[in-house]
Tab-separated table of C-alpha atoms in Angstrom:
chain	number	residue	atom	x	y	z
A	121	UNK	CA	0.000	0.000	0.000
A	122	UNK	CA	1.193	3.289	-1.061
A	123	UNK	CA	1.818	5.989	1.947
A	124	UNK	CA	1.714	9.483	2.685
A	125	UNK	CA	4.560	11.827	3.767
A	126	UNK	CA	3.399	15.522	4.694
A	127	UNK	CA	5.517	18.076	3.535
A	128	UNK	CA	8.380	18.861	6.224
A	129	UNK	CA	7.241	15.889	8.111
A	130	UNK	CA	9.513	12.892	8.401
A	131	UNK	CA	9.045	9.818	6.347
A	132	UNK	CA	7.186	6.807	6.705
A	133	UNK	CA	9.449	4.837	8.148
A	134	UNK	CA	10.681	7.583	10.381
A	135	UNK	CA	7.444	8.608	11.873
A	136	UNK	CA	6.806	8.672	15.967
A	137	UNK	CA	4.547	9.167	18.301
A	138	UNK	CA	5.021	13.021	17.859
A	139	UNK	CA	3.453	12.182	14.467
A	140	UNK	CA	0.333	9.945	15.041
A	141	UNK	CA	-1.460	8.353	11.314
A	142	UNK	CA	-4.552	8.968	12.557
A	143	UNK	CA	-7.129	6.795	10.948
A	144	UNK	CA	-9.728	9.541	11.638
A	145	UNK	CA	-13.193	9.907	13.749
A	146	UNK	CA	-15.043	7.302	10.862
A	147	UNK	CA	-12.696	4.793	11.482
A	148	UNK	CA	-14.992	1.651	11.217
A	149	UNK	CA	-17.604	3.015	8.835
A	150	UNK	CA	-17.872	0.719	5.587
A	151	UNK	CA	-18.470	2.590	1.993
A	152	UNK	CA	-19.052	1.220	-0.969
A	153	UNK	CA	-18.642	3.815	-3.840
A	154	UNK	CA	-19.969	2.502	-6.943
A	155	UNK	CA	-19.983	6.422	-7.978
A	156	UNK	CA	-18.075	6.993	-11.650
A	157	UNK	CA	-15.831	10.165	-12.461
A	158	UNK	CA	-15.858	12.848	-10.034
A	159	UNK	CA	-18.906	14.495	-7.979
A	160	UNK	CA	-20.065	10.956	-6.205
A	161	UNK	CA	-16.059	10.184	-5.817
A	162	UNK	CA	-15.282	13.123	-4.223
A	163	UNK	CA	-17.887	12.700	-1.352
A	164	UNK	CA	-16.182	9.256	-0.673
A	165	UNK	CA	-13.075	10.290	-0.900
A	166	UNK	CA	-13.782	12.874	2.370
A	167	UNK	CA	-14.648	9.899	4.273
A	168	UNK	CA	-12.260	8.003	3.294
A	169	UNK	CA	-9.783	11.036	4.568
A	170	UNK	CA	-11.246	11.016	7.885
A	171	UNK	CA	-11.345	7.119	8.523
A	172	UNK	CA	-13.973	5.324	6.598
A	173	UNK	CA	-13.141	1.957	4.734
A	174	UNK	CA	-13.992	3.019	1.450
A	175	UNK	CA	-14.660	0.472	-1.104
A	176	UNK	CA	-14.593	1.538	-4.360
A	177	UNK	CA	-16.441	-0.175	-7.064
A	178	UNK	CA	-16.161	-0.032	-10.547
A	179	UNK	CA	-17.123	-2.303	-13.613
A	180	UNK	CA	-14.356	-4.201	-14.861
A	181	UNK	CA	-13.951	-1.881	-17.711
A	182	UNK	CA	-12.561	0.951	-15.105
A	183	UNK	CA	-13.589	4.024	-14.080
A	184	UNK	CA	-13.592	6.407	-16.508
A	185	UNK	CA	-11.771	8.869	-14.562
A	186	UNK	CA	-8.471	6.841	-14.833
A	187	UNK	CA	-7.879	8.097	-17.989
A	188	UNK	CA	-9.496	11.727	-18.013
A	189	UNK	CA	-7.382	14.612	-18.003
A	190	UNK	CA	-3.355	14.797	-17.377
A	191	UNK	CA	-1.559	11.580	-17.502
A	192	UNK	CA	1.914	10.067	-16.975
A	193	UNK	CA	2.896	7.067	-17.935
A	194	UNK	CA	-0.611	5.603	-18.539
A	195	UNK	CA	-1.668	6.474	-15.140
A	196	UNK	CA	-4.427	9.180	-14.487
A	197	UNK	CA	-3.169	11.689	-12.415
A	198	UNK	CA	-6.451	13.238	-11.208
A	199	UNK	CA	-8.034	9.721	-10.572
A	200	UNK	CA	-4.643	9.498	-7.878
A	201	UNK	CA	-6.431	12.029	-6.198
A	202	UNK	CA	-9.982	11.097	-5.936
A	203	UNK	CA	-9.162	7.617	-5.533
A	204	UNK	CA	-7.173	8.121	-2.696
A	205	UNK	CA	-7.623	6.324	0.457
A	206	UNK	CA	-10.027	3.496	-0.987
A	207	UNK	CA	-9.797	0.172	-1.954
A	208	UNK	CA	-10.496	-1.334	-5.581
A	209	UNK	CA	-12.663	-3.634	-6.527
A	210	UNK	CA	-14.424	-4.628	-9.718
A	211	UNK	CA	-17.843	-5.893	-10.348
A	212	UNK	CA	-20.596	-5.731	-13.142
A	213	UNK	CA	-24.435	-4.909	-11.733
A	214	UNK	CA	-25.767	-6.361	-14.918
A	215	UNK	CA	-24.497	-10.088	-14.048
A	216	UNK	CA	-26.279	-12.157	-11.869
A	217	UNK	CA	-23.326	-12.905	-9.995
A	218	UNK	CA	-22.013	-9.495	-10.197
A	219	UNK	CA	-25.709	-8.624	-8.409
A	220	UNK	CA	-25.373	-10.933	-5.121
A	221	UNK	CA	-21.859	-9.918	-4.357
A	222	UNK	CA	-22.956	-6.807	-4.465
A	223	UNK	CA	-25.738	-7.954	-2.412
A	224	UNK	CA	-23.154	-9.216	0.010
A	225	UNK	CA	-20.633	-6.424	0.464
A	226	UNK	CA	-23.954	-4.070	1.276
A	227	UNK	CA	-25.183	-6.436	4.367
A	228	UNK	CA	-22.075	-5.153	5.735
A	229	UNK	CA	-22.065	-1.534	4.596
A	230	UNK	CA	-23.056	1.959	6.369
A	231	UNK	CA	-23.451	3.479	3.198
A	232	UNK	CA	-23.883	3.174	-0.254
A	233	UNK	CA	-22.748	5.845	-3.032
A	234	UNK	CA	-23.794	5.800	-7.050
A	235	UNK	CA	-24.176	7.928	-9.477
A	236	UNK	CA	-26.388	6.661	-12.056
A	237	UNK	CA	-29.342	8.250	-13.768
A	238	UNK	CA	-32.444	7.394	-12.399
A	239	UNK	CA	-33.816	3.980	-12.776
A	240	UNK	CA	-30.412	2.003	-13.678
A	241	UNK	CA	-30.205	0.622	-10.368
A	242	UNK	CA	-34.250	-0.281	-10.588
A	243	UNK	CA	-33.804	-2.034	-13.811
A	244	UNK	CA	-31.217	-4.299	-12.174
A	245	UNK	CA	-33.612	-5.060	-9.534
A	246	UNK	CA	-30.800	-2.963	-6.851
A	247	UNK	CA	-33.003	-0.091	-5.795
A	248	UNK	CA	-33.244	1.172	-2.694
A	249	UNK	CA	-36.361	-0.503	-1.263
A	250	UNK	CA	-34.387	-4.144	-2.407
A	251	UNK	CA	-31.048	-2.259	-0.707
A	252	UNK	CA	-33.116	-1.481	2.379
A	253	UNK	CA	-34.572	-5.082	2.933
A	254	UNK	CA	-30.799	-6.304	2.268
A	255	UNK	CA	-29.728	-3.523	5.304
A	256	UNK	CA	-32.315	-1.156	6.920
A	257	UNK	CA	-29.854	0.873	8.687
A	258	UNK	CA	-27.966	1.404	4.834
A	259	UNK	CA	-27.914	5.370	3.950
A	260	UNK	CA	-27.781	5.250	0.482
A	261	UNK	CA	-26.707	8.611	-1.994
A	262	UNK	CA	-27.704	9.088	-5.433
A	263	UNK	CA	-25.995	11.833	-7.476
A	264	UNK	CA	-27.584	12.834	-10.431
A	265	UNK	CA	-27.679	16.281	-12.700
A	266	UNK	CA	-31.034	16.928	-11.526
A	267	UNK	CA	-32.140	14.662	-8.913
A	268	UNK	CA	-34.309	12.105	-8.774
A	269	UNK	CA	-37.439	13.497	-9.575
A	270	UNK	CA	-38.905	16.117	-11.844
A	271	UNK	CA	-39.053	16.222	-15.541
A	272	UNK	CA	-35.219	16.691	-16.342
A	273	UNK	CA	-34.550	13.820	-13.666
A	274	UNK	CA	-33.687	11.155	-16.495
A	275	UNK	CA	-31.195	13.769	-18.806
A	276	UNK	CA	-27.337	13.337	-18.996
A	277	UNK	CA	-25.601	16.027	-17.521
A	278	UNK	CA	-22.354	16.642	-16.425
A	279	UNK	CA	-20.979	19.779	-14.645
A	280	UNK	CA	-20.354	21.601	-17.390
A	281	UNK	CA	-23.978	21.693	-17.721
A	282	UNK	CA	-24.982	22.402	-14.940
A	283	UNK	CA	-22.480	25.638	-14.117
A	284	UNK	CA	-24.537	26.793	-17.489
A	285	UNK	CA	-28.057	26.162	-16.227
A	286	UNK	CA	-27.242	27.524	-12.493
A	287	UNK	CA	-26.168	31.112	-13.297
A	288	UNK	CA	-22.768	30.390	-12.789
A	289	UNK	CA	-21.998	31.307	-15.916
A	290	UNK	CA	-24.448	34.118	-16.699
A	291	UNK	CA	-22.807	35.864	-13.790
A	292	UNK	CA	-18.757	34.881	-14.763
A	293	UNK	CA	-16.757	37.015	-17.120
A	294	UNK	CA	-16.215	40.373	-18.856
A	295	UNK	CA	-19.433	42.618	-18.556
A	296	UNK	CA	-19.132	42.732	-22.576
A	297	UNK	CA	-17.924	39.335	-23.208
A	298	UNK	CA	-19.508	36.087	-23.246
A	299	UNK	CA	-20.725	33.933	-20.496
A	300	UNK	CA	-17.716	31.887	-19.000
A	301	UNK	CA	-17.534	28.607	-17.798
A	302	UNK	CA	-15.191	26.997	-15.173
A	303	UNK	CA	-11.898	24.766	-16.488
A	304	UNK	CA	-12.235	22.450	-13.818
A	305	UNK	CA	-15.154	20.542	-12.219
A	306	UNK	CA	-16.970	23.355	-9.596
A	307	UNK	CA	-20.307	21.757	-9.631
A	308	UNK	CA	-18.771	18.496	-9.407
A	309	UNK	CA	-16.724	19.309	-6.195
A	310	UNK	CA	-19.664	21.615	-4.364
A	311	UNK	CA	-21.965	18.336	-4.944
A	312	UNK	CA	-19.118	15.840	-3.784
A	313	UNK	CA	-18.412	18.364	-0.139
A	314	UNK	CA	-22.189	18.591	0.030
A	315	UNK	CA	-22.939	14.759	-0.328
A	316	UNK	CA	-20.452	14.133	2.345
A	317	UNK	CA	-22.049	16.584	4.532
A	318	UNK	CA	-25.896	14.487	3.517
A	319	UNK	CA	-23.848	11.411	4.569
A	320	UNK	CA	-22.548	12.482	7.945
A	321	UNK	CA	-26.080	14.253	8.556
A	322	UNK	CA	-27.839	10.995	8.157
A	323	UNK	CA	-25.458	9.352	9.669
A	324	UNK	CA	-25.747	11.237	12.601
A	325	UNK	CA	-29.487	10.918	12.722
A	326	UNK	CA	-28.816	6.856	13.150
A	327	UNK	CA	-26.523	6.113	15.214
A	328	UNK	CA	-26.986	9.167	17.460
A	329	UNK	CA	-30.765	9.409	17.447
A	330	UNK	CA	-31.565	6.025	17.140
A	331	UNK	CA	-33.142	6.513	13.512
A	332	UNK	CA	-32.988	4.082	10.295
A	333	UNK	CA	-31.126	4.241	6.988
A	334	UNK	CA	-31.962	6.410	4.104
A	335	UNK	CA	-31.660	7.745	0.951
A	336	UNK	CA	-30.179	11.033	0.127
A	337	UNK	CA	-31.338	12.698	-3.618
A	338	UNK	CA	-28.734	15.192	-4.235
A	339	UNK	CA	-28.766	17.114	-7.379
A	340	UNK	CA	-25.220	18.574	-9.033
A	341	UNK	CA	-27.375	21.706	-9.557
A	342	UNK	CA	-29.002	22.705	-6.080
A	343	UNK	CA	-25.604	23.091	-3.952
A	344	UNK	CA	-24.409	24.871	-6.737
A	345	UNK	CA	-27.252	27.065	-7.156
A	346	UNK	CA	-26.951	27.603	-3.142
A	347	UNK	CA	-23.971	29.106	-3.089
A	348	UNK	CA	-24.148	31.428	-6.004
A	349	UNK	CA	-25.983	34.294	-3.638
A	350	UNK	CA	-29.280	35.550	-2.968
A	351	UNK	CA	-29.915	35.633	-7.418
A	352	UNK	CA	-33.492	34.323	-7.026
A	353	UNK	CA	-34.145	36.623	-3.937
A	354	UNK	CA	-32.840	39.606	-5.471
A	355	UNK	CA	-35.093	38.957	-8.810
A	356	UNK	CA	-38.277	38.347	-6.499
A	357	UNK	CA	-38.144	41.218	-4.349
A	358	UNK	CA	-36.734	43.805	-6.875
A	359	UNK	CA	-36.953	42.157	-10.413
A	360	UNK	CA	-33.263	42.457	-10.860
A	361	UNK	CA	-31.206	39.737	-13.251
A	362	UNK	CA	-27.657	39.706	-11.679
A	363	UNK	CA	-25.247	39.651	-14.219
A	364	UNK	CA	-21.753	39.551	-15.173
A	365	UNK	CA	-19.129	42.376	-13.632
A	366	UNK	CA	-15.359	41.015	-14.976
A	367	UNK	CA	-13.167	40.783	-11.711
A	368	UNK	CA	-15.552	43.509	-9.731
A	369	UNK	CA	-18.209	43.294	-7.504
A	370	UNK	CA	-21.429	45.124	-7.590
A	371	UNK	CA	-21.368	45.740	-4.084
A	372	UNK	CA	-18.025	46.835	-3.208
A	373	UNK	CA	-15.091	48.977	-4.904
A	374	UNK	CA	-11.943	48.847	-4.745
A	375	UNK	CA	-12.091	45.144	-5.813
A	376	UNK	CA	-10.500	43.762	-8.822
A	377	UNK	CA	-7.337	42.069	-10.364
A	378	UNK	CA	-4.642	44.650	-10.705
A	379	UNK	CA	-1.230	44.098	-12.811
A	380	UNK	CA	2.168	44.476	-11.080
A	381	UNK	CA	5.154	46.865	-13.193
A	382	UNK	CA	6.475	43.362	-13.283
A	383	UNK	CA	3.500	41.456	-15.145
A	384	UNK	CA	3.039	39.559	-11.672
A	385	UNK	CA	-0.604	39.788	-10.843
A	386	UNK	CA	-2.569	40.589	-7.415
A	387	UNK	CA	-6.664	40.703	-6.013
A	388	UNK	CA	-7.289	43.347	-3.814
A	389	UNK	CA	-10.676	43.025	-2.204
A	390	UNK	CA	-12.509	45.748	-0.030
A	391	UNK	CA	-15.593	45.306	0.852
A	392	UNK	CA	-15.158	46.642	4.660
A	393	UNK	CA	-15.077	50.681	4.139
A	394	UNK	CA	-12.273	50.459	7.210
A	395	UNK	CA	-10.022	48.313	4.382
A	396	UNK	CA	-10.693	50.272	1.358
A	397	UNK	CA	-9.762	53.360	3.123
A	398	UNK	CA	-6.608	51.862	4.168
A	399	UNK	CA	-6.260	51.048	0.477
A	400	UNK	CA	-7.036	54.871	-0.476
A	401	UNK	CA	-4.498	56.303	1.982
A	402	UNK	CA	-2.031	53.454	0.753
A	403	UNK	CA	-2.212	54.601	-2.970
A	404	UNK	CA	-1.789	58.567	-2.083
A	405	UNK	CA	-5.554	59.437	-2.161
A	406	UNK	CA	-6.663	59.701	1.435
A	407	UNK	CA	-9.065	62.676	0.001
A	408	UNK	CA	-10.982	60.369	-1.520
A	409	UNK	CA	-11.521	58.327	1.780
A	410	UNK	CA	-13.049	61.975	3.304
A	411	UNK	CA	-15.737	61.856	0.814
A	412	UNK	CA	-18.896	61.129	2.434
A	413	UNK	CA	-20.091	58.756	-0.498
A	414	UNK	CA	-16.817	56.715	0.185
A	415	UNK	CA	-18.531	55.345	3.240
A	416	UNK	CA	-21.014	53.093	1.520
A	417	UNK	CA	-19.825	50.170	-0.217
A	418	UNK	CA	-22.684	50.432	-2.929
A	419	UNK	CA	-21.788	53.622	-3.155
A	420	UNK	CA	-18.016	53.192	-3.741
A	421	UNK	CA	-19.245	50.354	-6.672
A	422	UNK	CA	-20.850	52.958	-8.315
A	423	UNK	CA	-17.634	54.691	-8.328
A	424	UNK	CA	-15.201	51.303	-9.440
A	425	UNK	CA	-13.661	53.452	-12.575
A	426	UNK	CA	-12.150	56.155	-10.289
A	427	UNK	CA	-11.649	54.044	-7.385
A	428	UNK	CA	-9.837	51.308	-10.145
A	429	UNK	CA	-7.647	54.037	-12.022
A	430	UNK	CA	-6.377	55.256	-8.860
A	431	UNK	CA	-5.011	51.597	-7.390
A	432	UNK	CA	-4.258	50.375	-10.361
A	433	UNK	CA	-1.782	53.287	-11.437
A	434	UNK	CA	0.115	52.914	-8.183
A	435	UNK	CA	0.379	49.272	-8.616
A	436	UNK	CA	1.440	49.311	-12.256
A	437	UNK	CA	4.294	51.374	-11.161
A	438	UNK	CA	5.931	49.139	-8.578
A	439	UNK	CA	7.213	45.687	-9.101
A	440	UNK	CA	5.036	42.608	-6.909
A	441	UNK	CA	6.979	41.965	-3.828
A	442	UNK	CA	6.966	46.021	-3.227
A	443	UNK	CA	2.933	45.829	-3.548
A	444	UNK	CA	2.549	43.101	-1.521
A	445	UNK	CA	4.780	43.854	0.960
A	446	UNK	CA	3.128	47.500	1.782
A	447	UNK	CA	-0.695	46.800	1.769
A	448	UNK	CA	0.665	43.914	3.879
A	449	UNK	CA	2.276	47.027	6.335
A	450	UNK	CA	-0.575	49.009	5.523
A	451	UNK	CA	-3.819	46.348	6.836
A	452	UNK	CA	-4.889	46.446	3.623
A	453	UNK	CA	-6.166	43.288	2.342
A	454	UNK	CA	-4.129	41.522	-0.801
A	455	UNK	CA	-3.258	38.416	-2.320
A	456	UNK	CA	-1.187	37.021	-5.074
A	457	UNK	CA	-2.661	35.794	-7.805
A	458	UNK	CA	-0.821	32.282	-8.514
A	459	UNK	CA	-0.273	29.677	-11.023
A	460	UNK	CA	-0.115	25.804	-9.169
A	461	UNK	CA	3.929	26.176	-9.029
A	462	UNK	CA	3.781	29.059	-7.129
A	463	UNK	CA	0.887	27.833	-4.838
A	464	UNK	CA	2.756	24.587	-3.757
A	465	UNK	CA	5.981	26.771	-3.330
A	466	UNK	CA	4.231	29.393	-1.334
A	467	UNK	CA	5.526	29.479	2.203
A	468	UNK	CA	2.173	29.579	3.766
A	469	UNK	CA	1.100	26.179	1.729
A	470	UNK	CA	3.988	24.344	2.819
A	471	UNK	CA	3.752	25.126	6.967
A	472	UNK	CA	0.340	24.036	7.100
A	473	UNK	CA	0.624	20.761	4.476
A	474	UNK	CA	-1.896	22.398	2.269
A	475	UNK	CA	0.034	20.394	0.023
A	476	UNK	CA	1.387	17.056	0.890
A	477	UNK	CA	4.080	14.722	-1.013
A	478	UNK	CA	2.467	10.954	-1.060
A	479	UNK	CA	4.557	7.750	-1.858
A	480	UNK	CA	2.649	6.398	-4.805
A	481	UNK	CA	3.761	2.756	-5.995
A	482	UNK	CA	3.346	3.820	-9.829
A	483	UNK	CA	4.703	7.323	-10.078
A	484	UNK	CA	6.877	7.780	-6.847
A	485	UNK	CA	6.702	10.846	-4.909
A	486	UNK	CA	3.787	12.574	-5.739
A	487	UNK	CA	2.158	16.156	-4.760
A	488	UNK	CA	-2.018	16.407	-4.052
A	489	UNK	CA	-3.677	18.216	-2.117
A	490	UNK	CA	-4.241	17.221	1.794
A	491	UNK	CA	-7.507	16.667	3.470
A	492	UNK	CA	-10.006	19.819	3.508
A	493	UNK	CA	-9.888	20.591	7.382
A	494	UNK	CA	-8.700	20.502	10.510
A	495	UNK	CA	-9.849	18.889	13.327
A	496	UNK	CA	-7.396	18.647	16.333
A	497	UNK	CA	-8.891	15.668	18.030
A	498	UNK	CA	-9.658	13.571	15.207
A	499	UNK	CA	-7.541	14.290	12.389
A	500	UNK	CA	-8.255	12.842	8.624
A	501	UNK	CA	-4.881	11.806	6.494
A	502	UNK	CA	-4.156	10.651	3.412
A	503	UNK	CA	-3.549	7.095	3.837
A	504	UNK	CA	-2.442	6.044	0.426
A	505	UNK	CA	-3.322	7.308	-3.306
A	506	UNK	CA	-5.607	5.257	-5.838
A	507	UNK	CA	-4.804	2.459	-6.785
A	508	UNK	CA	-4.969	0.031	-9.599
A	509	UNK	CA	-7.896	-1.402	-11.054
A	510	UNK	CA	-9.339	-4.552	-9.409
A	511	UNK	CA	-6.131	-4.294	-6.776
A	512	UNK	CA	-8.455	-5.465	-3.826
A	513	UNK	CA	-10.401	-8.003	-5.199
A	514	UNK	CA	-8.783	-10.660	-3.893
A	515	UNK	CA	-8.917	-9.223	-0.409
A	516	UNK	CA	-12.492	-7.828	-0.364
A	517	UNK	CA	-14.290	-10.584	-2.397
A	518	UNK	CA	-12.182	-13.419	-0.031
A	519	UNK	CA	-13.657	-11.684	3.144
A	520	UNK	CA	-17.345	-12.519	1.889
A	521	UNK	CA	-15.926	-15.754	1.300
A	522	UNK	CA	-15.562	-15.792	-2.119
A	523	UNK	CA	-12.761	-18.774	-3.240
A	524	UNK	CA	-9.601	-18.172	-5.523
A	525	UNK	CA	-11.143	-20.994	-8.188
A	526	UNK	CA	-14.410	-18.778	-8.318
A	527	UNK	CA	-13.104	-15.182	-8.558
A	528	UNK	CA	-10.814	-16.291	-11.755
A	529	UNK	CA	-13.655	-17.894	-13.060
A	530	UNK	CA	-15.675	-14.589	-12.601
A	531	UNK	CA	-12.911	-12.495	-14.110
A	532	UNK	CA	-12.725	-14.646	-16.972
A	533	UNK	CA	-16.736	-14.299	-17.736
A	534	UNK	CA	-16.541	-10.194	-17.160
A	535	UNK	CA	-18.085	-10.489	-13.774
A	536	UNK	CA	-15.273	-8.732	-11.788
């Protein structure tokens, strides 16, 4: 198995009690994640950071995450990452055999994860009602575009889709230019973080309140929508259509991406008037922190040209690390605006193992990032990153009793 060495931490087999692997507060929970490319797989993967045995299940054809995206030597790099900190199994839902060790692994399971559209796991006779007789206290979490119900419940969609249809995109970009669209998965990872939150929530309700299993319907477009600010509100109560604003906000000013006399970039956000004024007196116009207008942060939107030409000329004229370094004197809020290489290098990053360096068995040392939070009793890890297809068969399938003579014979027929 593959382990994990945080950055300026020593090694695996140099580690002591000063540095505990802590297996993490859902140490004994039992996943199954029969979830396929990233939003389902990214819920599991958060439990399997904090603790839980995480079974990960995928038809003998693989995952097609493995090879999505960046690759080296054959081996998907962001399926390392999702992956992590589960074992690998394979099995096909559309064999009868495939069916009852599925059957099997769930009479032992706290929960269940899939992402498949609605009525796939009916048609194989593995819905929920069948999953509940198998194991009432089973909470169960189906993924989809659009949930399970409603008249777009049975249409593909991926994220891409969905930032479209949530006013993510009407809302990202130039004022002038065209609607933009994230280049990595955002609905994907807000529905994976929510799902684990559904998970512990009903887990919570079982074993702490003495309630049953149950199934969670989670959409890729509701958390999504839910975090994209009060839109609908706004257009109920004053019939106004949020829309796109480049790098500034409609509420406050000075906010925006400014450009460095060196071509280094920074975001300078100041939305408390106490900040921006800081910002004003920074830049050589405390004048325009006296004006009485300059005390409402609508107000000082309004005004984002002015308040924009002034920081912006005193930042084009001095190199980064001079910017930086005086709002950073002054209490005025900035950050750099970084590529990945200058993230992982950032000092910052490395102290708190934003950033960790894993021991992967096909690639070697390998970067990723480290578990979301914090938590100082019960802290999650990165056990090992994801593995081969089908790697725990063997040991999965042979603790449901499952013989060597049988699982060749059900490799050989496409089974697992």
């Amino acid at each position: 198995m593959a382990t994990t060495t945080p950055v300026g931490s020593p090694g695996p087999d140099t580690l002591d009690a000063s540095h505990p692997v802590s297996r993490g507060p859902l140490d004994g929970l039992r996943v199954l994640d029969a979830g396929f490319v990233y939003a389902a797989p990214i819920a599991a993967m958060m439990l399997g950071d904090f603790g839980a045995d995480v079974i990960k299940i995928e038809h003998p054809d693989g995952d097609p995450a493995r090879a999505h995206g960046w690759q080296k030597d054959g081996h998907g790099l962001w399926w390392k990452v999702i992956a992590r900190n589960k074992r690998t199994v394979t099995l096909n839902f559309s064999a009868d055999e495939g069916r009852e060790l599925l059957c099997a692994l769930l009479r032992e399971a706290d929960v269940f994860i899939e992402n498949f559209r609605p009525g796939v796991l009916e048609a194989w006779g593995l819905g929920p009602d069948v999953m509940h007789d198998i194991n009432p206290r089973l909470i169960i979490l189906r993924v989809t575009g659009f949930g399970q119900t409603g008249p777009y419940a049975k249409r593909r969609a991926f994220g891409t889709l969905i930032e479209a249809m949530s006013g993510f995109a009407h809302q990202t970009g130039q004022e002038t230019g065209p609607p933009t669209l994230p280049p990595f998965g955002l609905a994907d990872g807000v529905a994976g973080i929510t799902g684990a939150l559904a998970i512990s929530l009903a887990l919570y309700h079982r074993d702490a309140r003495g309630g049953e299993g149950q199934v969670i319907d989670l959409s890729l477009l509701e958390p999504l929508l839910g975090i994209l600010g009060p839109g609908p509100t706004v257009y109920d109560q004053l019939g106004e259509i949020p829309g796109r604003h480049g790098n500034r906000s409609p509420n406050n000013a000075p906010r925006n991406a400014y450009q460095c006399s060196d071509d280094r970039w920074v975001a300078i956000s100041a939305s408390a008037t106490s900040i921006a004024r800081r910002v004003l007196q920074l830049v050589g116009h405390p004048e325009i922190a006296e004006e009485a207008w300059f005390a409402h942060a609508g107000e000082r939107a309004q005004r984002a040209d002015l308040l924009d030409k002034l920081v912006g000329e005193w930042i084009a004229a001095r190199p980064f690390e001079t910017v930086v370094e005086a709002f950073t004197n002054a209490g005025a809020a900035i950050a750099p605006i970084y590529d990945v290489e200058q993230l992982v290098n950032d000092p910052h990053v490395r102290q708190r193992e934003s950033v960790i360096t894993c021991k992967d068995e096909d690639l070697g040392p390998l970067q990723m990032q480290n578990v979301f939070f914090r938590m100082s009793k019960t802290p999650g890890s990165v056990q090992h990153t994801g593995r081969r297809l089908g790697q725990d068969n063997d040991d999965v399938f042979a603790e449901l009793g499952v013989d060597r003579i049988t699982m060749d014979r059900l490799r050989q027929d496409g089974t697992m």
